[in-house]
Amino acid sequence: MKVRFFIVFSFLFLNGHLFAQSSFEKQVKAFLDRPEYRQASVGISVTDLATGDPVFERNDKKLFIPASVLKLVTSAAALEILGPDYRFQTRIGYTGTIKNGILKGDIVVIGGGDPALGSEYFQNDYFHPHFMETWAQRIKAAGIKRVEGNLVLDGSLYDTEKIPPTWIWEDMGNYYGAGTSALAVYDNLFRIVFRSPAEAGQPTEIISVNPKVEGMEWKNEVLSSVENRDLAYVFGSPHNGQRIVRGTIPRNRKSFSIKASNPFPEKLLADDFLHHLAREGVFITGKIRSETVEKSAFLQIYMTESPTLSEIVKVLNRESVNLFAEQLVKQVAAEKTGTGNRETGLKIITEFWKNRGLDTRQLLMEDGSGLSHFNVVSPAFLSSVLRYMENNSKNRDSFFKSLPTAGQGTLYHFSQQHFPEQALRIKSGSMTRIRCYSGYVRTSGGKHLSITIMVNHFTGSSVQLISEIEKLLIGLQKM
């Protein structure tokens, strides 16, 4: 009797699972039959994490432009290589000698590549009190009142390449195109505040740009619009301060803010530090200089440590911060070779995954953030990363918790009602005519799945595609 019951139960369970799987396949077919996606490239990989068995595959080994889901590859490797408790270090000190309150030498800041230094995402870590106030107070406490020398910034931990060569002109000047620096500060960005007239199609006015950095020039070509959203874009090189702002912002606004990348974070850090030193009564007679300091001559007064890498990765993946991802690539290289170089960092990350048994022929990285249109990766490779981090990594929890849930971070479009707590942890990525999702789904039937959906070259609206993909994820969650 028990045997008969077991057979009947197994039959019903298997048929129920197959029915749910068949239902998902029908959903995918209906999705692909829509006119907007018939000519698109679509890849899907769904894997049972417990067994490693494929649940659904379509073009899963084909290569797609990933946009920001590439951050999964970067952040997971960084956690594994550097460790979740890794902290970036910024060192403050001097060279020379101190006598009677006078330093005959230089005040020195040695950059450690901290992407979170002064970041808006880490207010509690750097602004209570302000980190530069602490630096200035420590300089004063060391007995320095006057510096007969320079303020020296040592950013030699990273090479001089600020942005990858395959990023496009349209992205470089915008906040998400901020370049790397061993002395990155305040997210390497500006906030530009506009005033717009009541009538649409009219010129707007820039009323402020903060922070203020010497050498920046702003040309405003932004018009007012009936569109109630930010459609303004900033154009400019990562190596000079000339910026043109084009596009539209909503009409009839007394104050409307957009963000832009700062090509000179080192200059900003120096100016701000000089300001805080002056407030403490410490004055420097010389200039601001950027150079490599002989380490044997450097005397450390203070060191600022970043939040843990685990905390940084959580912001990186939930808020999709490109700067954080690019800094991690260079930091991996710096820790392994002594110099933060993008190409070296990408090779180390790729080799890491190859050594874990992943097929890196399905991964070609030009950056760590996914902003380059030259990046390609397969859905199957992303699923392999997810499976490795779930089943083999000591950093599983740090990685898993870094992924946004419905209604959170970059998943703010998704309804929390459809995905109970922990039912969905997934990273999104988007560019013009590209939208991808990769992460974890826990089904109502108790299965834990990895899911990657990659859509390239679709027509129609992004809003509609987001809705269609949400429906697919809801269908998968009900399996």
CSV table of C-alpha atoms in Angstrom, one decimal:
chain,number,residue,atom,x,y,z
A,1,MET,CA,0.0,0.0,0.0
A,2,LYS,CA,2.9,2.4,0.9
A,3,VAL,CA,4.6,1.6,-2.4
A,4,ARG,CA,1.4,2.4,-4.3
A,5,PHE,CA,1.0,5.6,-2.4
A,6,PHE,CA,4.6,6.6,-3.2
A,7,ILE,CA,4.1,5.8,-6.9
A,8,VAL,CA,0.9,7.8,-7.1
A,9,PHE,CA,2.4,10.8,-5.2
A,10,SER,CA,5.6,10.8,-7.4
A,11,PHE,CA,3.4,10.6,-10.5
A,12,LEU,CA,1.3,13.6,-9.4
A,13,PHE,CA,4.4,15.6,-8.3
A,14,LEU,CA,6.2,15.0,-11.6
A,15,ASN,CA,3.2,15.8,-13.7
A,16,GLY,CA,2.6,19.0,-11.7
A,17,HIS,CA,6.2,20.1,-12.2
A,18,LEU,CA,6.1,19.2,-15.9
A,19,PHE,CA,2.8,21.2,-16.3
A,20,ALA,CA,4.3,24.2,-14.6
A,21,GLN,CA,7.4,23.9,-16.8
A,22,SER,CA,5.2,23.6,-19.9
A,23,SER,CA,3.2,26.7,-18.8
A,24,PHE,CA,6.4,28.7,-18.6
A,25,GLU,CA,7.5,27.5,-22.1
A,26,LYS,CA,4.1,28.7,-23.4
A,27,GLN,CA,4.7,32.1,-21.8
A,28,VAL,CA,8.1,32.4,-23.4
A,29,LYS,CA,6.6,31.5,-26.8
A,30,ALA,CA,3.9,34.1,-26.4
A,31,PHE,CA,6.5,36.6,-25.4
A,32,LEU,CA,8.7,35.9,-28.5
A,33,ASP,CA,5.7,36.0,-30.8
A,34,ARG,CA,5.1,39.7,-30.0
A,35,PRO,CA,6.0,42.0,-32.9
A,36,GLU,CA,8.5,44.0,-30.8
A,37,TYR,CA,10.6,40.9,-30.1
A,38,ARG,CA,10.4,38.8,-33.3
A,39,GLN,CA,13.6,40.3,-34.7
A,40,ALA,CA,15.3,40.7,-31.3
A,41,SER,CA,18.0,38.4,-30.0
A,42,VAL,CA,16.7,36.6,-26.9
A,43,GLY,CA,18.6,34.2,-24.7
A,44,ILE,CA,17.3,32.5,-21.6
A,45,SER,CA,18.9,30.1,-19.1
A,46,VAL,CA,17.0,28.7,-16.1
A,47,THR,CA,18.8,26.1,-13.9
A,48,ASP,CA,17.8,24.1,-10.8
A,49,LEU,CA,20.4,25.1,-8.3
A,50,ALA,CA,20.0,21.9,-6.2
A,51,THR,CA,20.6,19.5,-9.1
A,52,GLY,CA,22.3,21.7,-11.7
A,53,ASP,CA,19.8,20.5,-14.2
A,54,PRO,CA,18.5,22.9,-16.9
A,55,VAL,CA,14.9,23.9,-16.5
A,56,PHE,CA,14.6,26.0,-19.6
A,57,GLU,CA,17.2,27.0,-22.3
A,58,ARG,CA,17.0,29.2,-25.3
A,59,ASN,CA,20.1,30.5,-27.1
A,60,ASP,CA,21.7,30.0,-23.7
A,61,LYS,CA,25.3,29.7,-25.1
A,62,LYS,CA,25.0,32.5,-27.6
A,63,LEU,CA,26.8,35.8,-26.8
A,64,PHE,CA,24.8,38.9,-25.8
A,65,ILE,CA,25.6,42.5,-24.8
A,66,PRO,CA,24.9,42.3,-21.0
A,67,ALA,CA,24.8,45.9,-19.9
A,68,SER,CA,24.9,46.1,-16.1
A,69,VAL,CA,24.3,42.4,-15.4
A,70,LEU,CA,28.0,42.1,-16.2
A,71,LYS,CA,28.5,43.6,-12.7
A,72,LEU,CA,27.6,40.1,-11.3
A,73,VAL,CA,30.7,38.7,-12.9
A,74,THR,CA,32.9,41.5,-11.5
A,75,SER,CA,31.4,41.8,-8.0
A,76,ALA,CA,31.4,38.0,-7.4
A,77,ALA,CA,35.0,37.7,-8.5
A,78,ALA,CA,36.1,40.7,-6.4
A,79,LEU,CA,34.4,39.1,-3.3
A,80,GLU,CA,36.2,35.9,-4.0
A,81,ILE,CA,39.6,37.4,-4.8
A,82,LEU,CA,39.7,40.3,-2.2
A,83,GLY,CA,37.4,38.9,0.4
A,84,PRO,CA,34.2,40.4,1.9
A,85,ASP,CA,36.0,42.2,4.7
A,86,TYR,CA,38.5,43.9,2.4
A,87,ARG,CA,38.8,47.7,3.0
A,88,PHE,CA,40.3,50.4,0.8
A,89,GLN,CA,42.8,52.6,2.6
A,90,THR,CA,43.5,56.3,2.1
A,91,ARG,CA,46.7,57.5,3.9
A,92,ILE,CA,47.4,61.0,5.2
A,93,GLY,CA,50.9,62.1,6.3
A,94,TYR,CA,53.9,64.2,5.4
A,95,THR,CA,57.5,64.2,4.2
A,96,GLY,CA,60.2,66.3,5.8
A,97,THR,CA,60.7,67.6,9.3
A,98,ILE,CA,58.5,69.5,11.9
A,99,LYS,CA,60.0,72.1,14.1
A,100,ASN,CA,58.2,74.8,16.1
A,101,GLY,CA,54.9,74.1,14.3
A,102,ILE,CA,56.5,74.5,10.8
A,103,LEU,CA,56.7,71.5,8.5
A,104,LYS,CA,59.6,71.9,6.0
A,105,GLY,CA,58.3,69.4,3.6
A,106,ASP,CA,55.0,68.3,2.1
A,107,ILE,CA,51.5,67.2,3.3
A,108,VAL,CA,50.7,64.0,1.4
A,109,VAL,CA,47.6,62.1,0.5
A,110,ILE,CA,48.2,58.6,-0.8
A,111,GLY,CA,45.1,57.3,-2.7
A,112,GLY,CA,44.0,53.7,-2.1
A,113,GLY,CA,41.3,53.5,-4.8
A,114,ASP,CA,38.5,53.9,-2.3
A,115,PRO,CA,35.3,54.2,-4.5
A,116,ALA,CA,33.2,55.1,-1.5
A,117,LEU,CA,35.3,58.0,-0.2
A,118,GLY,CA,32.8,60.8,0.5
A,119,SER,CA,30.1,58.8,-1.4
A,120,GLU,CA,26.4,59.8,-1.1
A,121,TYR,CA,25.7,56.1,-0.5
A,122,PHE,CA,27.9,56.0,2.6
A,123,GLN,CA,26.9,59.2,4.5
A,124,ASN,CA,27.3,57.6,8.0
A,125,ASP,CA,30.8,56.4,7.2
A,126,TYR,CA,32.4,59.6,6.0
A,127,PHE,CA,30.3,62.6,7.2
A,128,HIS,CA,29.9,62.2,11.0
A,129,PRO,CA,32.3,64.0,11.3
A,130,HIS,CA,33.3,64.9,7.7
A,131,PHE,CA,36.4,62.8,6.8
A,132,MET,CA,38.4,65.8,5.7
A,133,GLU,CA,37.7,67.6,9.0
A,134,THR,CA,39.2,64.6,10.7
A,135,TRP,CA,42.2,64.7,8.3
A,136,ALA,CA,42.9,68.4,9.0
A,137,GLN,CA,42.5,67.9,12.8
A,138,ARG,CA,45.0,65.0,12.8
A,139,ILE,CA,47.5,67.2,10.8
A,140,LYS,CA,47.1,69.9,13.4
A,141,ALA,CA,47.4,67.5,16.3
A,142,ALA,CA,50.7,66.3,14.8
A,143,GLY,CA,52.0,69.8,15.6
A,144,ILE,CA,51.8,71.3,12.1
A,145,LYS,CA,50.6,74.8,11.8
A,146,ARG,CA,52.4,76.0,8.7
A,147,VAL,CA,53.7,74.0,5.7
A,148,GLU,CA,56.6,75.3,3.8
A,149,GLY,CA,56.1,72.9,1.0
A,150,ASN,CA,53.3,71.5,-1.1
A,151,LEU,CA,50.1,69.5,-0.9
A,152,VAL,CA,51.1,66.3,-2.7
A,153,LEU,CA,48.5,63.9,-4.1
A,154,ASP,CA,49.8,60.4,-4.9
A,155,GLY,CA,47.4,58.5,-7.1
A,156,SER,CA,50.0,56.2,-8.5
A,157,LEU,CA,48.2,53.0,-7.3
A,158,TYR,CA,46.2,53.3,-10.6
A,159,ASP,CA,47.4,53.9,-14.1
A,160,THR,CA,46.4,57.0,-16.0
A,161,GLU,CA,43.5,55.5,-18.0
A,162,LYS,CA,40.4,57.0,-16.6
A,163,ILE,CA,37.7,55.3,-18.8
A,164,PRO,CA,37.8,52.3,-21.0
A,165,PRO,CA,38.5,53.2,-24.7
A,166,THR,CA,35.3,51.4,-25.8
A,167,TRP,CA,32.9,53.7,-23.9
A,168,ILE,CA,30.8,55.9,-26.2
A,169,TRP,CA,30.9,59.7,-26.3
A,170,GLU,CA,27.3,60.0,-25.2
A,171,ASP,CA,28.1,58.3,-21.8
A,172,MET,CA,31.4,59.9,-20.8
A,173,GLY,CA,30.1,63.2,-19.5
A,174,ASN,CA,27.1,61.7,-17.6
A,175,TYR,CA,27.3,60.6,-14.0
A,176,TYR,CA,27.3,56.9,-15.0
A,177,GLY,CA,30.4,57.5,-17.1
A,178,ALA,CA,32.6,58.7,-14.3
A,179,GLY,CA,36.2,57.6,-14.7
A,180,THR,CA,38.4,55.8,-12.2
A,181,SER,CA,41.0,57.3,-9.9
A,182,ALA,CA,43.0,56.1,-7.0
A,183,LEU,CA,41.9,59.4,-5.4
A,184,ALA,CA,38.2,59.1,-6.3
A,185,VAL,CA,36.0,61.3,-4.1
A,186,TYR,CA,32.3,62.2,-3.8
A,187,ASP,CA,31.3,59.6,-6.4
A,188,ASN,CA,33.3,61.6,-9.0
A,189,LEU,CA,30.3,63.6,-10.0
A,190,PHE,CA,28.7,67.0,-10.2
A,191,ARG,CA,25.1,68.1,-9.5
A,192,ILE,CA,23.8,70.7,-12.0
A,193,VAL,CA,20.7,72.7,-11.0
A,194,PHE,CA,18.5,74.3,-13.7
A,195,ARG,CA,15.6,76.7,-13.7
A,196,SER,CA,13.1,76.2,-16.6
A,197,PRO,CA,10.5,78.6,-18.0
A,198,ALA,CA,6.8,77.8,-18.1
A,199,GLU,CA,6.7,77.5,-21.8
A,200,ALA,CA,8.0,74.4,-23.5
A,201,GLY,CA,10.8,74.5,-26.1
A,202,GLN,CA,12.5,77.5,-24.4
A,203,PRO,CA,16.1,77.8,-23.1
A,204,THR,CA,16.8,76.9,-19.5
A,205,GLU,CA,19.2,78.4,-17.0
A,206,ILE,CA,21.9,76.8,-15.0
A,207,ILE,CA,21.7,78.3,-11.5
A,208,SER,CA,24.4,76.2,-9.8
A,209,VAL,CA,27.0,73.5,-10.2
A,210,ASN,CA,28.3,71.7,-7.2
A,211,PRO,CA,30.9,71.0,-6.2
A,212,LYS,CA,32.9,73.8,-7.7
A,213,VAL,CA,36.0,72.7,-9.5
A,214,GLU,CA,38.5,75.1,-11.2
A,215,GLY,CA,38.8,74.6,-14.9
A,216,MET,CA,35.3,73.4,-15.6
A,217,GLU,CA,33.3,75.2,-18.4
A,218,TRP,CA,29.6,74.6,-18.9
A,219,LYS,CA,27.7,75.4,-22.1
A,220,ASN,CA,23.9,75.0,-21.6
A,221,GLU,CA,21.8,74.0,-24.6
A,222,VAL,CA,19.0,72.3,-22.5
A,223,LEU,CA,15.4,73.3,-23.4
A,224,SER,CA,12.2,73.1,-21.4
A,225,SER,CA,9.7,70.3,-22.3
A,226,VAL,CA,6.3,68.9,-21.5
A,227,GLU,CA,8.0,65.6,-20.8
A,228,ASN,CA,8.0,65.2,-17.0
A,229,ARG,CA,11.4,63.6,-16.8
A,230,ASP,CA,15.2,64.2,-17.1
A,231,LEU,CA,16.2,63.9,-20.8
A,232,ALA,CA,19.3,66.1,-20.4
A,233,TYR,CA,22.7,64.6,-21.3
A,234,VAL,CA,26.2,65.9,-20.6
A,235,PHE,CA,28.9,65.7,-23.3
A,236,GLY,CA,32.7,66.0,-22.6
A,237,SER,CA,36.0,64.3,-22.6
A,238,PRO,CA,37.5,62.7,-19.4
A,239,HIS,CA,40.6,64.7,-19.9
A,240,ASN,CA,39.3,68.3,-20.0
A,241,GLY,CA,36.8,70.5,-18.3
A,242,GLN,CA,34.6,71.7,-21.3
A,243,ARG,CA,31.1,70.4,-21.0
A,244,ILE,CA,28.0,70.8,-23.2
A,245,VAL,CA,24.6,69.9,-21.7
A,246,ARG,CA,21.9,69.1,-24.3
A,247,GLY,CA,18.4,67.7,-24.2
A,248,THR,CA,15.3,68.6,-22.2
A,249,ILE,CA,14.1,68.9,-18.6
A,250,PRO,CA,10.5,69.5,-17.4
A,251,ARG,CA,9.1,73.0,-18.0
A,252,ASN,CA,8.1,75.4,-15.2
A,253,ARG,CA,10.7,74.2,-12.6
A,254,LYS,CA,12.3,76.6,-10.2
A,255,SER,CA,14.9,73.9,-9.4
A,256,PHE,CA,15.7,70.7,-11.3
A,257,SER,CA,18.8,68.7,-10.7
A,258,ILE,CA,20.8,66.4,-12.9
A,259,LYS,CA,24.2,64.7,-12.4
A,260,ALA,CA,27.4,64.7,-14.4
A,261,SER,CA,30.8,63.0,-14.2
A,262,ASN,CA,33.7,64.9,-12.7
A,263,PRO,CA,36.9,64.5,-14.7
A,264,PHE,CA,39.1,66.1,-12.0
A,265,PRO,CA,38.3,64.3,-8.7
A,266,GLU,CA,42.0,64.8,-7.6
A,267,LYS,CA,41.7,68.6,-8.0
A,268,LEU,CA,38.4,68.6,-6.0
A,269,LEU,CA,40.0,66.5,-3.2
A,270,ALA,CA,42.9,68.9,-3.0
A,271,ASP,CA,40.8,72.0,-2.9
A,272,ASP,CA,38.5,70.6,-0.3
A,273,PHE,CA,41.3,69.4,1.9
A,274,LEU,CA,43.0,72.8,1.7
A,275,HIS,CA,39.8,74.4,2.8
A,276,HIS,CA,39.5,72.1,5.9
A,277,LEU,CA,43.1,72.7,6.8
A,278,ALA,CA,42.6,76.4,6.7
A,279,ARG,CA,39.6,76.1,9.0
A,280,GLU,CA,41.9,74.4,11.5
A,281,GLY,CA,44.5,77.1,11.1
A,282,VAL,CA,47.0,75.1,9.0
A,283,PHE,CA,48.3,76.9,5.9
A,284,ILE,CA,50.4,75.6,3.0
A,285,THR,CA,52.7,78.0,1.2
A,286,GLY,CA,53.3,75.9,-1.8
A,287,LYS,CA,51.2,74.4,-4.6
A,288,ILE,CA,49.1,71.3,-5.3
A,289,ARG,CA,51.2,68.7,-6.9
A,290,SER,CA,50.4,65.2,-8.3
A,291,GLU,CA,53.4,62.9,-8.0
A,292,THR,CA,54.6,59.5,-6.7
A,293,VAL,CA,55.9,59.8,-3.1
A,294,GLU,CA,58.9,57.8,-2.0
A,295,LYS,CA,57.4,55.5,0.5
A,296,SER,CA,60.5,55.4,2.7
A,297,ALA,CA,60.2,59.2,3.1
A,298,PHE,CA,56.5,59.2,3.9
A,299,LEU,CA,55.4,59.5,7.6
A,300,GLN,CA,51.8,58.5,8.2
A,301,ILE,CA,49.6,60.5,10.5
A,302,TYR,CA,46.2,59.0,9.8
A,303,MET,CA,44.5,56.4,7.6
A,304,THR,CA,40.8,56.4,6.5
A,305,GLU,CA,39.4,52.9,5.8
A,306,SER,CA,36.4,52.3,3.6
A,307,PRO,CA,33.3,50.2,4.5
A,308,THR,CA,33.9,46.5,3.9
A,309,LEU,CA,33.9,45.2,0.3
A,310,SER,CA,30.7,43.4,1.2
A,311,GLU,CA,28.9,46.7,1.9
A,312,ILE,CA,30.4,48.3,-1.2
A,313,VAL,CA,29.2,45.4,-3.4
A,314,LYS,CA,25.7,45.7,-2.0
A,315,VAL,CA,25.5,49.3,-3.2
A,316,LEU,CA,27.2,48.4,-6.5
A,317,ASN,CA,24.6,45.7,-7.4
A,318,ARG,CA,21.5,47.3,-5.9
A,319,GLU,CA,22.1,50.8,-7.3
A,320,SER,CA,24.2,49.6,-10.3
A,321,VAL,CA,27.1,52.1,-9.7
A,322,ASN,CA,29.5,51.9,-12.6
A,323,LEU,CA,32.3,53.7,-10.8
A,324,PHE,CA,32.4,51.1,-8.0
A,325,ALA,CA,32.6,48.3,-10.6
A,326,GLU,CA,35.4,49.9,-12.5
A,327,GLN,CA,37.4,50.7,-9.3
A,328,LEU,CA,37.1,47.0,-8.3
A,329,VAL,CA,38.6,45.8,-11.6
A,330,LYS,CA,41.6,48.1,-11.0
A,331,GLN,CA,41.9,47.2,-7.3
A,332,VAL,CA,42.0,43.5,-8.1
A,333,ALA,CA,44.9,44.2,-10.5
A,334,ALA,CA,46.6,46.5,-7.9
A,335,GLU,CA,46.5,43.8,-5.2
A,336,LYS,CA,47.9,41.2,-7.5
A,337,THR,CA,50.5,43.2,-9.5
A,338,GLY,CA,51.0,46.5,-7.6
A,339,THR,CA,49.3,48.7,-10.3
A,340,GLY,CA,45.6,49.2,-11.0
A,341,ASN,CA,45.2,48.5,-14.7
A,342,ARG,CA,41.9,47.7,-16.3
A,343,GLU,CA,43.2,45.1,-18.8
A,344,THR,CA,45.2,43.3,-16.1
A,345,GLY,CA,42.2,43.3,-13.8
A,346,LEU,CA,39.9,41.9,-16.4
A,347,LYS,CA,42.4,39.1,-17.2
A,348,ILE,CA,42.6,38.2,-13.5
A,349,ILE,CA,38.8,38.1,-13.2
A,350,THR,CA,38.5,36.0,-16.4
A,351,GLU,CA,41.2,33.6,-15.3
A,352,PHE,CA,39.5,33.3,-11.9
A,353,TRP,CA,36.3,32.0,-13.5
A,354,LYS,CA,38.3,29.8,-15.9
A,355,ASN,CA,40.0,28.2,-12.9
A,356,ARG,CA,36.6,27.5,-11.3
A,357,GLY,CA,35.6,25.4,-14.4
A,358,LEU,CA,33.5,28.0,-16.2
A,359,ASP,CA,33.7,28.2,-20.0
A,360,THR,CA,35.3,31.6,-20.4
A,361,ARG,CA,35.0,31.4,-24.2
A,362,GLN,CA,31.5,32.6,-23.4
A,363,LEU,CA,32.8,35.8,-21.6
A,364,LEU,CA,34.5,38.7,-23.3
A,365,MET,CA,35.0,41.7,-20.9
A,366,GLU,CA,36.0,45.3,-21.9
A,367,ASP,CA,35.1,46.8,-18.6
A,368,GLY,CA,33.7,45.8,-15.2
A,369,SER,CA,30.4,47.7,-15.2
A,370,GLY,CA,28.9,46.6,-18.5
A,371,LEU,CA,28.8,50.2,-19.9
A,372,SER,CA,30.9,49.2,-23.0
A,373,HIS,CA,28.9,47.9,-26.0
A,374,PHE,CA,31.9,45.6,-26.7
A,375,ASN,CA,31.2,43.3,-23.7
A,376,VAL,CA,29.5,40.0,-24.5
A,377,VAL,CA,28.5,37.1,-22.3
A,378,SER,CA,26.2,34.1,-22.6
A,379,PRO,CA,23.1,33.4,-20.4
A,380,ALA,CA,24.7,30.0,-19.6
A,381,PHE,CA,27.9,31.7,-18.3
A,382,LEU,CA,25.9,34.0,-16.0
A,383,SER,CA,23.9,31.1,-14.7
A,384,SER,CA,27.2,29.3,-14.0
A,385,VAL,CA,28.4,32.3,-12.0
A,386,LEU,CA,25.2,32.3,-10.0
A,387,ARG,CA,25.4,28.6,-9.4
A,388,TYR,CA,29.0,28.8,-8.2
A,389,MET,CA,28.2,31.6,-5.8
A,390,GLU,CA,25.2,29.7,-4.4
A,391,ASN,CA,26.7,26.3,-4.1
A,392,ASN,CA,30.5,26.7,-3.8
A,393,SER,CA,31.3,30.1,-2.4
A,394,LYS,CA,32.0,31.1,1.2
A,395,ASN,CA,30.8,34.5,0.2
A,396,ARG,CA,27.3,33.3,-0.8
A,397,ASP,CA,25.4,35.5,1.7
A,398,SER,CA,27.3,38.7,0.8
A,399,PHE,CA,26.7,38.1,-2.9
A,400,PHE,CA,23.1,37.0,-2.5
A,401,LYS,CA,22.1,40.0,-0.3
A,402,SER,CA,23.8,42.4,-2.7
A,403,LEU,CA,21.1,41.6,-5.3
A,404,PRO,CA,18.0,43.8,-5.2
A,405,THR,CA,14.5,42.4,-4.5
A,406,ALA,CA,11.2,43.5,-6.1
A,407,GLY,CA,10.6,47.2,-5.5
A,408,GLN,CA,14.2,47.9,-4.5
A,409,GLY,CA,17.1,49.6,-6.2
A,410,THR,CA,17.0,49.0,-9.9
A,411,LEU,CA,14.0,46.7,-9.5
A,412,TYR,CA,11.7,49.5,-8.4
A,413,HIS,CA,9.5,48.7,-11.4
A,414,PHE,CA,8.6,45.2,-10.1
A,415,SER,CA,5.7,44.7,-7.7
A,416,GLN,CA,6.5,43.4,-4.3
A,417,GLN,CA,3.1,41.7,-4.2
A,418,HIS,CA,4.1,39.2,-6.8
A,419,PHE,CA,7.4,38.3,-5.1
A,420,PRO,CA,7.3,37.5,-1.4
A,421,GLU,CA,10.4,38.1,0.7
A,422,GLN,CA,13.5,36.4,-0.8
A,423,ALA,CA,11.4,35.0,-3.7
A,424,LEU,CA,13.4,37.2,-6.1
A,425,ARG,CA,17.0,38.4,-6.0
A,426,ILE,CA,18.0,39.6,-9.4
A,427,LYS,CA,20.2,42.2,-11.2
A,428,SER,CA,19.0,44.2,-14.1
A,429,GLY,CA,20.9,45.8,-16.9
A,430,SER,CA,19.8,48.2,-19.6
A,431,MET,CA,21.0,50.3,-22.6
A,432,THR,CA,19.3,51.6,-25.7
A,433,ARG,CA,17.4,48.5,-27.1
A,434,ILE,CA,19.1,46.2,-24.6
A,435,ARG,CA,17.6,44.8,-21.4
A,436,CYS,CA,18.8,41.9,-19.3
A,437,TYR,CA,18.1,40.2,-15.9
A,438,SER,CA,20.1,37.7,-14.0
A,439,GLY,CA,19.7,36.3,-10.5
A,440,TYR,CA,17.7,33.9,-8.3
A,441,VAL,CA,14.1,32.9,-8.1
A,442,ARG,CA,12.6,30.8,-5.3
A,443,THR,CA,9.4,29.2,-6.6
A,444,SER,CA,6.2,28.6,-4.6
A,445,GLY,CA,6.9,24.9,-5.0
A,446,GLY,CA,10.2,25.3,-3.0
A,447,LYS,CA,12.7,25.1,-5.9
A,448,HIS,CA,15.6,27.5,-6.0
A,449,LEU,CA,16.5,28.5,-9.5
A,450,SER,CA,19.0,30.7,-11.3
A,451,ILE,CA,17.5,32.7,-14.1
A,452,THR,CA,19.1,34.8,-16.8
A,453,ILE,CA,17.0,36.6,-19.5
A,454,MET,CA,18.9,38.6,-22.1
A,455,VAL,CA,17.2,40.7,-24.8
A,456,ASN,CA,19.2,42.6,-27.4
A,457,HIS,CA,18.0,44.8,-30.3
A,458,PHE,CA,14.3,44.9,-29.4
A,459,THR,CA,11.8,47.5,-30.8
A,460,GLY,CA,9.0,49.0,-28.7
A,461,SER,CA,9.3,50.6,-25.3
A,462,SER,CA,11.5,49.6,-22.4
A,463,VAL,CA,8.5,50.0,-20.1
A,464,GLN,CA,6.5,47.4,-22.0
A,465,LEU,CA,9.5,45.0,-22.1
A,466,ILE,CA,10.0,45.3,-18.3
A,467,SER,CA,6.3,44.4,-17.8
A,468,GLU,CA,6.7,41.4,-20.1
A,469,ILE,CA,9.8,40.1,-18.3
A,470,GLU,CA,8.1,40.6,-14.9
A,471,LYS,CA,5.3,38.4,-16.2
A,472,LEU,CA,7.8,35.7,-17.2
A,473,LEU,CA,9.4,35.9,-13.7
A,474,ILE,CA,6.0,35.7,-12.0
A,475,GLY,CA,5.2,32.6,-14.1
A,476,LEU,CA,8.6,31.0,-13.1
A,477,GLN,CA,8.0,31.8,-9.5
A,478,LYS,CA,4.7,29.9,-9.6
A,479,MET,CA,6.4,26.6,-10.7
